[in-house]
Each structure stands twice: as C-alpha cells, then as structure tokens.
XYZ file of C-alpha atoms in Angstrom:
671
model
C -6.931 -35.227 -12.600
C -3.683 -33.474 -11.710
C -0.633 -34.247 -13.867
C 2.363 -36.077 -12.457
C 5.958 -35.499 -13.560
C 8.990 -37.574 -14.431
C 12.685 -37.001 -13.660
C 15.276 -35.454 -15.923
C 17.150 -37.713 -18.333
C 20.813 -36.740 -17.990
C 24.104 -37.818 -19.441
C 27.555 -36.410 -18.749
C 29.746 -35.046 -21.517
C 33.488 -35.676 -21.852
C 34.153 -32.981 -19.217
C 31.675 -34.462 -16.752
C 29.116 -31.662 -17.295
C 25.388 -32.533 -17.291
C 23.510 -32.623 -20.589
C 19.675 -32.864 -20.844
C 18.906 -35.604 -23.358
C 15.262 -34.599 -23.867
C 16.112 -30.976 -24.682
C 19.498 -31.484 -26.308
C 21.029 -28.730 -24.210
C 23.482 -28.135 -21.381
C 22.512 -27.106 -17.876
C 25.158 -24.400 -17.703
C 28.220 -22.952 -19.409
C 31.138 -25.202 -20.330
C 33.477 -22.503 -19.040
C 32.255 -22.068 -15.454
C 28.631 -22.571 -14.434
C 29.031 -20.870 -11.065
C 30.702 -17.794 -12.519
C 27.971 -17.676 -15.163
C 25.253 -17.743 -12.455
C 26.908 -14.874 -10.621
C 27.391 -12.779 -13.750
C 24.032 -13.322 -15.431
C 21.586 -13.610 -12.562
C 23.123 -11.908 -9.547
C 24.801 -9.012 -11.354
C 22.027 -8.915 -13.940
C 19.502 -8.226 -11.160
C 21.872 -5.878 -9.259
C 22.202 -8.310 -6.390
C 23.077 -8.139 -3.587
C 22.405 -4.372 -3.701
C 18.705 -4.787 -4.541
C 17.914 -6.841 -1.432
C 20.015 -4.911 1.057
C 18.370 -3.539 4.212
C 14.956 -4.913 3.261
C 12.687 -6.995 5.472
C 12.111 -9.565 2.733
C 13.002 -10.078 -0.929
C 11.511 -12.499 -3.458
C 13.443 -14.134 -6.308
C 11.719 -16.454 -8.785
C 13.384 -18.699 -11.341
C 12.238 -20.667 -14.383
C 14.446 -23.752 -14.420
C 15.930 -25.054 -11.157
C 18.177 -27.555 -12.928
C 21.133 -28.469 -10.723
C 20.276 -25.727 -8.225
C 23.457 -23.840 -9.049
C 21.755 -20.448 -9.306
C 20.046 -21.022 -5.962
C 23.308 -22.010 -4.263
C 25.201 -19.047 -5.738
C 22.451 -16.743 -4.512
C 22.419 -18.330 -1.058
C 26.194 -17.908 -0.771
C 26.011 -14.244 -1.826
C 23.150 -13.602 0.604
C 24.924 -15.362 3.486
C 28.109 -13.330 2.877
C 26.303 -9.980 2.703
C 26.210 -8.164 6.089
C 23.441 -5.920 4.744
C 21.293 -8.781 3.449
C 17.518 -8.730 3.712
C 16.060 -10.334 6.817
C 14.271 -13.050 4.821
C 15.006 -14.235 1.290
C 12.289 -16.128 -0.580
C 13.562 -18.133 -3.537
C 10.935 -19.648 -5.843
C 12.068 -22.066 -8.527
C 10.178 -24.088 -11.130
C 11.399 -27.370 -12.583
C 9.397 -29.634 -14.893
C 11.887 -32.515 -14.836
C 13.792 -32.581 -11.524
C 17.151 -34.236 -11.171
C 16.996 -37.227 -8.761
C 18.634 -36.611 -5.383
C 21.439 -39.159 -5.852
C 22.425 -37.629 -9.210
C 22.130 -34.085 -7.870
C 24.459 -34.870 -4.967
C 27.164 -36.110 -7.356
C 26.832 -33.097 -9.649
C 26.999 -30.567 -6.821
C 30.016 -32.261 -5.262
C 32.066 -30.648 -8.050
C 31.510 -27.187 -6.533
C 33.682 -27.439 -3.426
C 33.230 -23.815 -2.392
C 29.467 -24.382 -2.202
C 29.648 -27.595 -0.174
C 28.179 -26.053 2.988
C 25.090 -24.993 1.054
C 24.789 -27.930 -1.332
C 24.952 -30.441 1.555
C 22.026 -28.688 3.230
C 20.075 -28.611 -0.047
C 20.594 -32.304 -0.771
C 19.624 -33.195 2.795
C 16.207 -31.563 2.353
C 15.736 -32.211 -1.373
C 12.262 -33.742 -1.845
C 11.156 -36.872 -3.680
C 10.232 -36.325 -7.308
C 6.537 -35.663 -6.802
C 4.532 -33.026 -8.650
C 3.626 -29.925 -6.667
C 5.144 -27.321 -4.390
C 7.816 -28.333 -1.880
C 8.597 -25.754 0.800
C 12.111 -25.982 2.294
C 13.613 -23.834 5.052
C 17.282 -22.940 5.508
C 19.380 -20.536 7.578
C 17.056 -20.724 10.600
C 14.034 -20.024 8.374
C 15.507 -16.798 6.990
C 15.951 -18.444 3.579
C 12.904 -20.212 2.155
C 13.006 -22.258 -1.029
C 9.668 -22.865 -2.762
C 10.527 -25.654 -5.176
C 7.817 -26.228 -7.776
C 7.999 -29.592 -9.526
C 5.643 -28.735 -12.377
C 5.569 -27.218 -15.834
C 5.937 -23.445 -15.802
C 2.368 -22.653 -16.878
C 0.898 -24.729 -14.060
C 3.289 -23.382 -11.439
C 2.842 -19.726 -12.406
C -0.925 -20.129 -12.446
C -0.857 -21.620 -8.931
C 1.797 -19.286 -7.521
C 0.669 -16.657 -5.002
C 3.581 -14.224 -4.762
C 4.837 -10.836 -5.863
C 8.344 -11.196 -7.262
C 11.208 -8.687 -6.931
C 13.666 -10.360 -9.335
C 13.328 -13.008 -12.055
C 15.957 -15.505 -13.205
C 15.011 -16.795 -16.679
C 17.184 -19.882 -16.985
C 15.326 -22.552 -18.904
C 16.966 -24.421 -21.739
C 17.543 -22.264 -24.828
C 14.410 -20.890 -26.572
C 15.089 -22.967 -29.662
C 15.313 -26.133 -27.535
C 12.414 -25.436 -25.142
C 10.047 -22.909 -26.775
C 7.179 -23.547 -24.323
C 9.164 -21.890 -21.539
C 9.740 -18.713 -23.577
C 6.219 -18.078 -24.855
C 4.122 -14.885 -24.626
C 1.768 -16.553 -22.118
C 4.702 -17.313 -19.801
C 5.947 -13.729 -20.003
C 2.459 -12.413 -19.259
C 2.397 -14.678 -16.184
C 5.730 -13.174 -15.090
C 4.187 -9.720 -15.472
C 1.159 -10.761 -13.419
C 3.477 -11.614 -10.513
C 5.633 -8.471 -10.855
C 5.465 -4.945 -9.491
C 6.853 -1.734 -11.016
C 10.655 -2.027 -11.114
C 10.729 -5.813 -10.701
C 13.986 -6.831 -12.383
C 14.738 -9.692 -14.762
C 17.863 -11.290 -16.179
C 18.566 -14.039 -18.705
C 21.433 -15.484 -20.711
C 19.486 -15.175 -23.989
C 18.967 -12.056 -26.120
C 16.833 -13.783 -28.762
C 14.797 -11.200 -30.635
C 11.451 -12.912 -30.111
C 12.105 -13.192 -26.375
C 12.797 -9.452 -26.149
C 9.729 -8.552 -28.186
C 7.438 -10.780 -26.134
C 8.831 -9.465 -22.852
C 8.310 -5.900 -24.030
C 4.720 -6.739 -25.008
C 4.188 -7.985 -21.430
C 5.429 -4.682 -19.958
C 9.161 -5.258 -19.443
C 11.749 -2.686 -20.559
C 14.653 -4.690 -21.987
C 18.349 -3.940 -22.425
C 21.351 -5.892 -23.659
C 24.361 -6.268 -21.379
C 27.780 -7.889 -21.739
C 27.356 -11.663 -21.625
C 29.377 -14.296 -19.820
C 32.434 -15.905 -21.356
C 32.057 -16.542 -25.040
C 28.485 -15.224 -25.088
C 28.736 -11.662 -26.288
C 25.448 -10.447 -24.814
C 22.851 -11.193 -22.129
C 19.483 -9.664 -21.283
C 18.328 -7.516 -18.380
C 14.922 -5.915 -17.926
C 12.618 -4.248 -15.457
C 8.841 -4.214 -15.273
C 7.061 -0.985 -16.166
C 3.353 -1.697 -16.639
C 1.202 0.533 -18.804
C -1.123 1.172 -15.864
C -0.363 1.510 -12.177
C -3.460 -0.522 -11.261
C -2.662 -4.181 -10.735
C -5.579 -6.573 -11.112
C -5.548 -9.093 -8.224
C -4.962 -12.658 -9.372
C -6.980 -14.126 -6.497
C -10.752 -14.497 -6.661
C -12.396 -11.561 -4.878
C -14.062 -13.698 -2.194
C -10.724 -15.374 -1.408
C -8.657 -12.196 -1.637
C -5.503 -11.917 0.446
C -6.051 -10.263 3.830
C -4.614 -6.822 4.568
C -1.200 -6.830 6.196
C -1.446 -6.099 9.950
C -0.350 -2.572 10.804
C 2.694 -3.192 12.959
C 2.768 0.416 14.053
C -0.445 -0.172 16.005
C 0.317 -3.714 17.097
C 0.442 -3.973 20.863
C -0.504 -6.444 23.551
C -1.775 -5.859 27.025
C -1.864 -8.788 29.463
C -3.687 -9.111 32.802
C -0.662 -7.591 34.506
C -1.428 -4.329 32.701
C 1.959 -4.321 30.957
C 1.697 -3.093 27.367
C 4.306 -3.360 24.622
C 4.410 -2.059 21.063
C 5.808 -4.847 18.895
C 4.915 -7.694 16.559
C 2.728 -9.456 19.101
C 0.084 -12.125 18.543
C -2.254 -14.156 20.724
C -2.977 -17.794 19.894
C -5.975 -19.457 21.561
C -5.372 -23.174 22.126
C -2.133 -25.051 22.787
C -2.758 -28.258 20.866
C -0.826 -29.149 17.738
C -2.580 -26.441 15.661
C -1.911 -23.683 18.209
C 1.672 -24.722 18.883
C 2.449 -24.911 15.172
C 1.200 -21.403 14.409
C 2.912 -20.059 17.523
C 6.176 -21.583 16.257
C 5.682 -20.244 12.705
C 5.053 -16.712 13.985
C 7.889 -16.782 16.526
C 10.236 -17.797 13.717
C 9.214 -14.573 12.004
C 9.949 -12.406 15.009
C 6.477 -12.263 16.558
C 6.051 -12.252 20.326
C 3.388 -14.932 20.841
C 1.070 -15.384 23.814
C -0.261 -18.956 23.748
C -3.432 -19.432 25.815
C -4.429 -22.870 27.104
C -7.381 -23.592 29.399
C -5.876 -26.805 30.772
C -2.966 -27.004 33.254
C -0.743 -28.404 30.457
C -0.596 -28.150 26.691
C -1.885 -30.782 24.234
C -4.565 -32.266 26.477
C -7.481 -32.836 24.113
C -7.341 -33.974 20.459
C -3.538 -33.639 20.596
C -3.316 -35.568 23.873
C -3.149 -39.096 22.485
C -0.182 -41.209 23.578
C 0.791 -41.898 19.954
C -0.156 -40.614 16.543
C 0.905 -41.725 13.081
C 2.392 -39.475 10.411
C 1.513 -40.631 6.896
C -0.090 -39.155 3.764
C -3.574 -39.953 2.504
C -3.425 -41.354 -1.020
C -6.118 -41.627 -3.677
C -6.391 -43.853 -6.732
C -6.068 -40.877 -9.079
C -4.053 -37.732 -8.252
C -6.370 -34.992 -7.002
C -6.156 -31.881 -4.820
C -6.866 -33.846 -1.650
C -3.920 -36.141 -2.199
C -1.741 -33.207 -3.269
C -2.564 -31.424 0.002
C -1.854 -34.446 2.190
C 1.400 -35.466 0.578
C 2.801 -31.897 0.538
C 1.761 -31.533 4.183
C 3.331 -34.900 5.030
C 6.668 -33.977 3.471
C 6.697 -30.575 5.170
C 5.925 -32.100 8.592
C 8.670 -34.685 8.045
C 11.164 -31.944 7.285
C 10.266 -30.144 10.494
C 10.419 -33.273 12.661
C 13.723 -34.440 11.212
C 15.150 -30.941 11.718
C 14.150 -31.077 15.383
C 15.435 -34.639 15.764
C 18.908 -33.653 14.541
C 19.237 -31.161 17.396
C 20.461 -32.984 20.534
C 18.856 -30.280 22.671
C 15.381 -31.568 21.802
C 15.499 -34.464 24.245
C 11.753 -34.345 24.892
C 10.804 -35.150 21.265
C 9.487 -38.707 20.877
C 9.555 -39.166 17.102
C 10.160 -42.591 15.561
C 10.815 -42.520 11.813
C 10.219 -46.246 11.516
C 8.080 -46.236 8.375
C 4.321 -46.737 8.023
C 2.568 -49.593 6.238
C -1.040 -49.090 5.106
C -2.467 -52.604 4.696
C -4.815 -53.692 1.914
C -7.381 -54.660 4.525
C -10.488 -54.453 2.326
C -11.434 -54.469 -1.392
C -11.476 -50.665 -1.567
C -7.930 -50.383 -0.214
C -6.740 -53.111 -2.566
C -8.285 -51.332 -5.540
C -6.524 -48.073 -4.586
C -3.228 -49.979 -4.168
C -3.606 -51.455 -7.657
C -4.288 -48.013 -9.131
C -1.257 -46.537 -7.367
C 0.950 -49.210 -8.948
C 0.273 -47.680 -12.362
C 1.437 -44.208 -11.327
C 5.173 -44.910 -10.827
C 5.544 -42.610 -7.808
C 8.954 -42.042 -6.206
C 10.133 -45.085 -4.235
C 11.555 -42.913 -1.465
C 7.989 -41.685 -0.908
C 5.860 -44.826 -1.415
C 6.489 -48.492 -2.151
C 3.624 -50.804 -3.127
C 4.548 -54.153 -1.630
C 3.135 -57.685 -1.697
C 2.376 -59.649 1.475
C 5.789 -61.337 1.770
C 7.682 -58.041 1.528
C 5.185 -56.362 3.857
C 5.817 -59.074 6.449
C 9.580 -58.571 6.279
C 9.173 -54.807 6.654
C 6.742 -55.061 9.568
C 8.589 -57.873 11.377
C 5.431 -60.017 11.595
C 3.655 -62.571 9.395
C 1.094 -60.774 7.202
C -1.490 -62.144 4.783
C -1.822 -58.970 2.717
C 0.328 -56.371 1.019
C 0.045 -52.643 1.294
C 1.411 -49.162 0.715
C 4.701 -48.596 2.523
C 5.811 -45.057 3.351
C 9.498 -45.413 4.325
C 9.760 -41.856 5.690
C 6.625 -42.072 7.851
C 6.495 -42.896 11.519
C 4.789 -42.391 14.866
C 5.264 -39.892 17.661
C 3.957 -38.560 20.946
C 2.042 -35.417 19.932
C 2.576 -33.654 23.253
C 6.344 -34.012 22.861
C 6.113 -32.311 19.456
C 4.119 -29.448 20.981
C 6.691 -29.067 23.760
C 9.470 -28.895 21.188
C 7.630 -26.336 19.070
C 7.145 -23.833 21.886
C 10.767 -23.934 23.071
C 11.184 -20.494 21.549
C 12.091 -17.379 23.561
C 9.323 -15.440 21.807
C 6.549 -17.851 22.874
C 4.929 -17.428 26.290
C 2.529 -20.171 27.380
C -0.373 -19.174 29.659
C -2.041 -22.281 31.144
C -5.352 -22.391 33.051
C -6.418 -19.478 30.833
C -9.752 -19.980 29.103
C -10.776 -17.558 26.385
C -14.548 -17.404 25.961
C -15.269 -14.051 24.309
C -13.618 -11.884 21.662
C -14.454 -8.188 21.460
C -12.874 -5.775 18.982
C -12.466 -2.131 19.934
C -12.808 0.800 17.562
C -9.012 0.868 17.345
C -9.098 -2.684 15.901
C -7.654 -4.196 19.074
C -9.030 -7.577 20.135
C -9.957 -8.006 23.781
C -10.010 -11.613 24.966
C -12.296 -12.197 27.946
C -12.743 -15.111 30.358
C -15.954 -16.687 31.673
C -16.466 -13.847 34.145
C -16.130 -11.276 31.372
C -12.747 -10.165 32.671
C -9.968 -9.103 30.335
C -7.320 -11.787 29.876
C -5.267 -10.123 27.205
C -5.670 -7.693 24.334
C -3.915 -7.915 21.035
C -4.229 -6.639 17.481
C -3.658 -10.141 16.070
C -5.559 -13.243 17.260
C -5.460 -16.806 15.928
C -8.274 -19.150 16.998
C -6.828 -22.672 17.258
C -8.691 -24.274 20.148
C -10.039 -27.375 18.438
C -13.556 -28.362 19.465
C -14.138 -24.926 21.021
C -13.125 -22.956 17.915
C -16.750 -22.269 17.020
C -17.764 -20.854 20.404
C -16.986 -17.225 19.523
C -19.561 -15.008 17.857
C -16.988 -14.303 15.118
C -16.597 -18.021 14.241
C -20.137 -19.396 14.633
C -20.808 -19.265 10.901
C -18.260 -22.045 10.337
C -19.578 -25.632 9.905
C -17.369 -27.339 12.485
C -18.438 -30.962 12.967
C -17.515 -32.929 16.127
C -16.223 -36.499 15.875
C -15.423 -38.468 19.019
C -12.411 -40.759 18.902
C -11.012 -43.146 21.517
C -7.828 -45.182 21.417
C -6.969 -48.337 23.343
C -3.756 -49.569 24.946
C -2.785 -53.213 25.280
C 0.173 -54.886 26.927
C 2.737 -56.196 24.449
C 3.690 -59.881 24.324
C 6.897 -61.434 22.963
C 5.043 -62.050 19.694
C 3.618 -58.550 19.302
C 6.932 -56.917 20.223
C 8.206 -58.067 16.825
C 6.181 -55.309 15.191
C 8.668 -52.581 14.278
C 6.522 -50.004 12.474
C 3.036 -48.516 12.526
C 0.335 -50.305 10.577
C -2.768 -48.753 9.052
C -5.975 -50.759 8.578
C -9.471 -49.520 9.458
C -7.638 -47.685 12.215
C -3.972 -47.735 13.196
C -1.612 -49.781 15.351
C 1.748 -48.779 16.816
C 4.747 -50.844 17.861
C 5.173 -51.328 21.596
C 5.709 -47.999 23.395
C 6.982 -48.546 26.928
C 5.471 -52.033 26.746
C 2.091 -50.900 25.381
C 0.601 -50.960 21.875
C -1.749 -48.105 20.955
C -4.557 -48.876 18.513
C -7.901 -47.535 17.349
C -9.434 -45.108 16.993
C -13.206 -45.198 17.265
C -15.147 -42.748 15.129
C -18.473 -41.273 16.330
C -19.884 -38.358 14.348
C -21.757 -35.730 16.315
C -20.706 -37.074 19.720
C -19.406 -34.420 22.127
C -18.952 -36.505 25.298
C -15.278 -37.378 25.636
C -15.605 -39.642 28.688
C -13.815 -42.989 28.257
C -16.051 -45.934 27.307
C -15.281 -49.649 27.691
C -17.472 -50.355 24.673
C -15.097 -48.376 22.448
C -12.178 -50.517 23.560
C -14.116 -53.541 22.334
C -14.865 -51.782 19.023
C -11.169 -51.033 18.566
C -10.185 -54.596 19.466
C -12.658 -56.189 17.042
C -11.484 -53.819 14.323
C -7.896 -54.934 14.885
C -8.904 -58.595 15.128
C -10.560 -58.542 11.697
C -7.291 -57.550 10.027
C -4.646 -59.069 12.328
C -6.319 -61.944 14.221
C -3.113 -63.600 15.458
C -1.664 -60.302 16.644
C -4.902 -59.390 18.438
C -5.121 -62.799 20.109
C -1.625 -62.482 21.568
C -2.071 -59.033 23.089
C -2.057 -58.736 26.873
C -4.534 -56.841 29.035
C -6.399 -53.977 27.361
C -7.552 -50.663 28.769
C -8.561 -47.199 27.602
C -5.823 -44.900 26.345
C -7.329 -41.528 25.390
C -10.605 -40.039 24.178
C -11.191 -36.635 22.625
C -13.491 -34.698 20.338
C -11.906 -33.966 16.990
C -13.338 -31.350 14.665
C -13.802 -31.939 10.974
C -15.587 -30.102 8.150
C -18.126 -31.041 5.439
C -15.405 -31.223 2.762
C -12.746 -32.682 5.120
C -10.257 -29.911 4.454
C -9.204 -27.900 7.509
C -10.247 -24.279 7.910
C -7.158 -22.091 7.744
C -6.899 -18.385 7.040
C -8.398 -14.968 7.705
C -11.958 -14.743 9.024
C -14.420 -12.732 6.972
C -17.274 -10.723 8.425
C -20.134 -13.097 7.514
C -22.839 -10.453 7.178
C -20.721 -8.189 4.980
C -19.694 -11.231 2.944
C -23.314 -12.188 2.291
C -24.171 -8.636 1.316
C -21.174 -8.268 -1.002
C -21.801 -11.478 -2.931
C -25.589 -11.638 -2.937
C -26.752 -12.813 -6.335
C -23.546 -14.691 -7.079
C -25.581 -17.792 -7.911
C -26.346 -16.115 -11.226
C -22.677 -16.285 -12.201
C -19.499 -14.355 -11.450
C -18.747 -13.087 -14.937
C -21.254 -10.290 -15.287
C -19.878 -7.891 -12.671
C -16.768 -6.874 -10.776
C -16.926 -8.151 -7.229
C -15.414 -6.312 -4.248
C -12.615 -7.803 -2.199
C -13.660 -9.802 0.851
C -14.298 -7.847 4.047
C -12.222 -9.439 6.798
C -12.481 -9.168 10.560
C -9.227 -7.257 10.923
C -6.462 -9.201 12.624
C -8.540 -12.367 13.224
C -7.453 -15.757 11.835
C -8.332 -19.402 12.396
C -6.622 -22.791 12.263
C -9.138 -25.571 12.914
C -11.056 -28.549 11.518
C -8.116 -30.950 11.171
C -10.075 -34.107 12.000
C -7.755 -37.055 12.544
C -5.011 -35.657 10.268
C -3.772 -32.681 12.268
C -0.370 -34.220 12.949
C 0.231 -34.480 9.213
C -1.285 -31.185 8.060
C -0.984 -28.557 10.830
C 2.671 -27.682 10.156
C 2.175 -26.681 6.514
C -1.162 -25.016 7.288
C 0.575 -22.909 9.922
C 3.186 -21.855 7.386
C 0.323 -20.789 5.135
C -1.251 -18.787 7.946
C 2.053 -17.112 8.874
C 2.688 -16.268 5.206
C -0.748 -14.641 4.933
C -0.142 -12.626 8.091
C 3.304 -11.490 6.926
C 2.435 -10.892 3.249
C 4.860 -13.560 2.038
C 4.675 -15.914 -0.960
C 2.225 -18.654 -0.049
C 3.765 -22.094 0.587
C 0.864 -23.890 -1.125
C -0.897 -23.804 -4.480
C -3.505 -21.124 -5.102
C -6.135 -23.871 -5.562
C -5.333 -25.293 -2.131
C -5.484 -21.830 -0.572
C -9.046 -21.606 -1.897
C -9.915 -25.066 -0.574
C -8.721 -24.147 2.940
C -10.186 -20.635 3.036
C -12.687 -20.048 5.890
C -15.138 -18.262 3.552
C -15.618 -21.228 1.231
C -18.723 -22.500 3.021
C -20.429 -19.106 2.975
C -19.648 -18.823 -0.729
C -21.074 -22.275 -1.459
C -24.331 -21.406 0.299
C -24.635 -18.203 -1.721
C -23.880 -20.037 -4.956
C -26.590 -22.566 -4.125
C -28.934 -19.773 -2.973
C -29.224 -21.269 0.518
C -29.391 -19.444 3.850
C-alpha cells in the first residue's frame, strides 16, 4: 500500500512569517527570504551562469516549502537573455502548504506576483505523488513531489545539474540530512553537479563528502556567518544505472542524422518525427514533441482525425479510484490532474474556439455493493476535497440536479468533452503537419537507422529516424510490434433525445457505464464492452444493452428519455494488466537472448542493457481511459526521447514499459 501525506501545520509569527509547528522551525530567514534564496541557492550554484546557453538544465530541491526558491529561480531565468532553452525544476515536499494558505503567503512578495499567480493557479491538490506542471510555454517544467525525500529520490528518474538543500534545520529534521539521502543525491548527480545549502553543520559536510561531494564554506546570508557549497566528484567515472537493465532508458536519438523524406522527395535535416495515428494518443505525442521543437508528421488513414476509438461524441474525464492506494490509482489520478491542467490551459485561450470541454464535475454513483464498499473505504483516507468528495444521496442529488437514491464519489474538477475537438486543439501547432488518407502498413529500417514507412502497395510514404506507433487497434500490425499482447474490446455508445426532466442533469454520471448531460439536445450513454470483438459495425442490440444498464441505476431518468439511436462504435485496445504500453520498443529476439535464464533470479549476474529498435516508440493500449491518461503518457514518451527527467515515478515507468510482457514470460519460463 502506498503512503498518503498530510498538509503542513503552519502558524504565523509576530511579523507574519510562516513557522512549521511540527518541526519547530521557520521556512526562511526573518531578514529577507527572497534575498536569502538568491544568495544561498542561486549564487551558491553559480546561477544563472551555469545554465547559460544550454539546451536544458535540471535543478532539484529538498523542501519546496512556500515555493520561494522556485519563484526566485524562475524570475532569474526569465530575466536572463542567455538562459537555457528548457529549465527543469524538481522539488520534494513531505507536508505541502494548502493552496489557499500558499496564495496568502506569496502575496507578500509583490515583485514575484507574475510568477506566484501562475504557480498558485496550477498548484495541485495535496495528494501524494508526482505532479508535473508546465510554465513559460513549456520551457519551464516543475516536477513537484508530494512525498518524503527517500520515497521521491528512489522514484525519481533524472540526472541533476544543481541541488538546493533547503529542508528544515538538521537538528529539527534529521531524516532529511541523513547519509542515505546524500547517497541518493549522488546517485542522481554527474561529475561537477553543484550543491548549495544554508547549513554548514559538521555532520552534514562529512556525510556529503562520504557520498562524493567536495564541500566548501562560503559567506552566509544576513546574520548567518557561513553557508555550504559543493560539487560532485565521484571516486569512479563509471556511473551505475539506477534503472533495471531490462527497463533501461533508451539511447538519445542522434539529431545530427535525423532527417525526414516525404513522398514529395523533399528531405530536411532537423528534429523530425513521424507519428502513426491521429487519435488522442497520436495527437498528444505530436503536441508534446512539437512543444520541444520537433517537426512532426502525423499520419492518419481516415479523411479526418479522431475517427475510431477517439471518435465518440462525448467522453468523460475522471480518475479511477481504489479502496486502498496502489500504483494503479496513483497512475490514474496523476494522469487525471495532468490532463485537467492541459485542458484548462487550452480553455483559457480564446483562440481555441473549437475545444468542447465542460468542467462540470463528475459523480461516480454507488450503483452496486462493490462501488459502495470502495466509497466507504475512501471515506477513511481523508483525501483532498478539491480532488474528491464522498457524498450521500441528498447531496449527490443537489450536485447532479436530479433526484438520486444513492450517494457517490464526486470529482469537482472532472468533466466531459468532445474528444475530436481536443485532438484538433492539440495539433494547432506550426510544427505539426497532418497527412490524412495516409495508411502506414509496413515499417522497414535501413542500415543507416532510418525508418521507411510503406503503404499497402509497398510504396514509400515517408522516411524518418524517429517513429511513434499510436494507431490504436492497428498498433500491433507491424512486424516490430507483434510481440505485444494488444487485446481488442468493442464498445458502442447510444444517444437519446433529452426531455425537460432529463435536461436537469448538469454533470456526467458514472455507473456501470457513463451518462452525459444533454449535448445539443442529446444524452450520450454506454458503453458496451465486448472482449475480443473486432467488428465495429453499429448494432441495435448494443443500444438495448446500454439502455437496460442505465435503467437499472436510474430508472426514472431512463423512462423519460426520448428516442434512442446508435452514437458511435469502435474497437479499443487494452492489455492484460490494463496499463497502457508506452515507451521504446525492444528487439524481442535480442531481449529473449539477453535475459534467458532470468527465471532463476536476477541477483547472480550483471545483466546487459535492453537492446532497443533504434528510434521506434509506441503509445497504445489505453482501453477506455485514453482521454484521462494519454496526455501524461505522451509527456513520458517525449521525456524519454529528449533525455529529460521523467514526469512519472520510476515504478510507473516500469509498469508502462513495452518490454514488461516479454520479461514476465521469461520470468515464468514461458514462450
């Protein structure tokens, strides 16, 4: 069971400065917290000089606190004309400050208001795990870990350029200044990684030196006579990878050889990628890569994008909760919050007129004993009210706008949308070129590691050094992807004419399926679920299945619906463990050869790194949850391609990795 967290307990001193009751310590200097941040952490790490003229730079911090160090760094980066192209800021906080309190505290720093307003706007609910936030048109990324430092550092996948050690004083919070923490810092450092801290405690210096850091005392801030700076100088130049060999990080694409050649014969040397499939998975990864400066060719076999599994008239955005916190729930709620951030960002831009996103809230009803039992278990976990509210029937009825006989789990930030409108918004980027009526059937790699994408006639469509397979039910058709256990599930939704009674519904409801408010006079509900079915033709019998399903939970609502007819049918792809398949594609034969005998245990030998099919990635297997999960999964994929800090936990990276099924077969000694 994964641990949850609880918020900081704060009181203000006579000067209005925050004081942590649990640790008996202040968040920053009485004299001037902002000046202290600049002196200790920016100057202590030779910033901005250290990041200048670099493609990307990674800062990591122990102790987010009020976010003052982050805001001071953001301001310095924004004001530096020679700043790095992308700044990654990773911060760990065991007891986050609630958003309402944080907003009041940061209001005192008027010169930072532009940055603090943006931070508060995106600041997540207090939920354990990694929250990925984007600022400055995605050139500044904040990875905000709400977890204890040991957990976060163990799950972090990143190589850090500069450390800010800013927890409460060692005497007040010894766990954050222990030898195991400093060894974890070393594990995520490279030669010459810098470090700065306000403390010069002798034990801290000795433990840092034991971990491989060369320490020095510098002039401290204000009344503090000294502060600490250091740089990492490991005893050996060989760095042991933190990732398991079979899930090792893929090699970074060689941009010098990256080029694309389209049917026109035109060839360019640049950061160019080809994405196969223009549903929600393909559009999301195209967007994530374009944001990083990649020229993206998006191939779609239909005349328009989002025609198959992403072609439904309405989909619901909500997390999937479990009675006890586990990795599945962690994945879905982090994905949900990331997707919400993206949608709300788009919705604030008046230029995105095509986006049909309705942040009306989602209510998951306690429609059966299993759902009720989960609801009762969730009540004991005291999760953030801005994320989930566990309501009785009377409150549920008020929220939904209709009489209800049962309570449920209310997600106030959830909502429903038209998936195609989201796809259209995502690809409104100058670096994305959509090619419709273009069906990719074969992938062939040349000796120069260039992928040739061929059509049904064997003719060259396009060639590219980087390819992402994201074409839903057809993702397993290539020889390079056939080893993946992609399982088809047919789903059909139904539309029904709204009546004056049903028009009262003002949010999406979840039961065995889902139900939307009236959209242009029609409610959307369903969906049917047929494993192994690959025929997507509409069936009247499925409309009856959907109607009876709705009638069992909401009989009065169902009885007052108008005429019913088919809405949309498609084949969704899921996987045996219900996690999507996201990441680099291994060579299956080389993988089997490399890890033969692994069923006898991994501890008795050193295993080689995974052999990948160079430049080939996949984003597939989303089942019925692609709207919720594809955005964060695409950020993961883009981070892997660009050698960035991963926006998810290491454990989740393993659970999404395409090689996991091959590994399981080897471990079980199965073909």
